[in-house]
mmCIF file of C-alpha atoms in Angstrom:
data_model
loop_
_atom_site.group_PDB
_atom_site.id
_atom_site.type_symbol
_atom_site.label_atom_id
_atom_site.label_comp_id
_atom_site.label_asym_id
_atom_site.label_seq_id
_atom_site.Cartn_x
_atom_site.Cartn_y
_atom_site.Cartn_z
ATOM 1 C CA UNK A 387 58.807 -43.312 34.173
ATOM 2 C CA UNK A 388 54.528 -44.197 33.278
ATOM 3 C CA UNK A 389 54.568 -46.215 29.645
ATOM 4 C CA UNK A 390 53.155 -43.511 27.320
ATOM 5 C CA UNK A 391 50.701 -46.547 26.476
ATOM 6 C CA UNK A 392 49.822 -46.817 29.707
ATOM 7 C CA UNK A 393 49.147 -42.940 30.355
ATOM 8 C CA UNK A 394 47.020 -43.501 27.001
ATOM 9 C CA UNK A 395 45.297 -45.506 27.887
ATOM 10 C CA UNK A 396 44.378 -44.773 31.517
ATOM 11 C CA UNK A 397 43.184 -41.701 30.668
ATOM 12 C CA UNK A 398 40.386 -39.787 29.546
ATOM 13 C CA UNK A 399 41.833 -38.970 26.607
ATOM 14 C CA UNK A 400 38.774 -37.711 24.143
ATOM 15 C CA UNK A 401 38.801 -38.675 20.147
ATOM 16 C CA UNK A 402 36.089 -37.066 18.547
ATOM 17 C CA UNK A 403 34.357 -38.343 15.432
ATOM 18 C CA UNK A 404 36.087 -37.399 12.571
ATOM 19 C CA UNK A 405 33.114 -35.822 10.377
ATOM 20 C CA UNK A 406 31.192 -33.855 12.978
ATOM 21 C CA UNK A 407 34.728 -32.426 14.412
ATOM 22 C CA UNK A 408 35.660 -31.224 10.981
ATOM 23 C CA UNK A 409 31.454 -29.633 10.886
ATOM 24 C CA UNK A 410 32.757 -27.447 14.272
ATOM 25 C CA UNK A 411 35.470 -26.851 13.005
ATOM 26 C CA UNK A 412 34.507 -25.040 9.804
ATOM 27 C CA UNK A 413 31.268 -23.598 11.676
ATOM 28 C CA UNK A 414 33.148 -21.877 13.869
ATOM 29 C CA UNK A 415 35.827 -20.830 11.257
ATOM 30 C CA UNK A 416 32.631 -18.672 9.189
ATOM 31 C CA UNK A 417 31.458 -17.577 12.420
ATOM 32 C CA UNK A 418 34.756 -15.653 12.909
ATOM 33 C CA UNK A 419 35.192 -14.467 9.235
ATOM 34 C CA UNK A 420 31.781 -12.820 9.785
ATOM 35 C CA UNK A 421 32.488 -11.351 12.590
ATOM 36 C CA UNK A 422 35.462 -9.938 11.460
ATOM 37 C CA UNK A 423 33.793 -9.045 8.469
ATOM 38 C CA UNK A 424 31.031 -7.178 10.615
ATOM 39 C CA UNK A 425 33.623 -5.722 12.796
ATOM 40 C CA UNK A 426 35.735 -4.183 10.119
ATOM 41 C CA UNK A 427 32.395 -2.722 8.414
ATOM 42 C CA UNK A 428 31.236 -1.391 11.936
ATOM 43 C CA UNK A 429 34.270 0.525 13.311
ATOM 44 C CA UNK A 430 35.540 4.037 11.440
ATOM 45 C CA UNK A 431 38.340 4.071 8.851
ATOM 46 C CA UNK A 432 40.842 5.694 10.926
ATOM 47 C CA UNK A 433 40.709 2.528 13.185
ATOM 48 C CA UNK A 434 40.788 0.117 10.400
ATOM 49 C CA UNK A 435 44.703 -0.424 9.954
ATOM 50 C CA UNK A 436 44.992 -0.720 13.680
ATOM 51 C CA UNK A 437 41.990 -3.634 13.578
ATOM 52 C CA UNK A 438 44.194 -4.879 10.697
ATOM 53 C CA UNK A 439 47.255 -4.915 12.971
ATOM 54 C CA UNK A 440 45.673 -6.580 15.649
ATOM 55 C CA UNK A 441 44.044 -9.293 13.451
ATOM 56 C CA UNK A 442 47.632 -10.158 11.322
ATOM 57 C CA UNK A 443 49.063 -10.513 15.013
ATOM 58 C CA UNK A 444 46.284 -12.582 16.363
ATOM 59 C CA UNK A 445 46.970 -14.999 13.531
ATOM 60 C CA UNK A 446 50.531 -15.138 13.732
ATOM 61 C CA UNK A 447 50.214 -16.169 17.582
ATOM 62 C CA UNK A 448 47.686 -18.718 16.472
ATOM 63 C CA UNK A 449 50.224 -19.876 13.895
ATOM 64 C CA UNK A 450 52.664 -19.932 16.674
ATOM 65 C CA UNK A 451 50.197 -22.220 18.476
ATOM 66 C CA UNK A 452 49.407 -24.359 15.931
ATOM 67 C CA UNK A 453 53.010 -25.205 15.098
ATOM 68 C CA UNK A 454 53.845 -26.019 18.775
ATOM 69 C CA UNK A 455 50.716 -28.948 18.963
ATOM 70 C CA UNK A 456 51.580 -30.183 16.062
ATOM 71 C CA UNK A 457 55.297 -30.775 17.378
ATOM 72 C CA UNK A 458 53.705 -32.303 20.598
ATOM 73 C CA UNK A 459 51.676 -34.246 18.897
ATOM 74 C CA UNK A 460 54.505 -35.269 16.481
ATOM 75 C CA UNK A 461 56.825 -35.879 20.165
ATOM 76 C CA UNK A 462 53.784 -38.020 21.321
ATOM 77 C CA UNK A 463 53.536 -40.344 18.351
ATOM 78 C CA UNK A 464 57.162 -41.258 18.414
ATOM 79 C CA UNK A 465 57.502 -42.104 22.037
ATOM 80 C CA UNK A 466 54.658 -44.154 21.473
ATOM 81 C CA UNK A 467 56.093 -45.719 18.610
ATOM 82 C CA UNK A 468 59.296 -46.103 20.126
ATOM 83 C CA UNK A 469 57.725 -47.806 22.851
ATOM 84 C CA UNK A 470 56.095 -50.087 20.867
ATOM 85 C CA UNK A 471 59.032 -51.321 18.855
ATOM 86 C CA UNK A 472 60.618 -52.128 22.030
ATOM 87 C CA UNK A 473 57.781 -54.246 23.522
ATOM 88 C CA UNK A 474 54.900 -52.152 24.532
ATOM 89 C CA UNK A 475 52.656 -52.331 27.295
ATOM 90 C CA UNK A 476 52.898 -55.535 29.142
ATOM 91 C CA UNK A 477 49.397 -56.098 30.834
#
């Protein structure tokens, strides 16, 4: 099996900068509150508690999809630190 350094490191692997990634991140966040907001104003009141519905479930799969990066990340940082306590990448 590839050292998970080595994969690491030979690849593209992309590490935004902190402060401008947290900028997008919240940008985008009020650009989806509004147009939910705009949405909900927009559609009749009979179709309001479906819209409701469909928004709780959206964000409980996005929940869903949060948790499972967050355990690959979690996976990836112990392999790697693993790794390193027994030796690491010999180059």
């Amino acid at each position: 099996m590839k050292s998970i350094l080595q994969w690491l490191f030979e690849s593209e692997l992309s590490i935004p900068v902190e402060r401008e990634e947290a900028y997008q991140y919240e940008e985008a966040g009020e650009k989806v509150i509004d147009a939910k907001e705009e949405v909900n104003v927009r559609i009749p009141q009979e179709l309001r508690e479906r819209w409701q519905t469909f928004l709780d479930k959206q964000d409980s799969y996005h929940e869903w999809e949060r948790r499972m990066e967050f355990d690959r990340g979690f996976y990836l940082a112990v392999r790697i630190i693993l790794e390193l306590l027994r030796g690491g990448l010999k180059l």
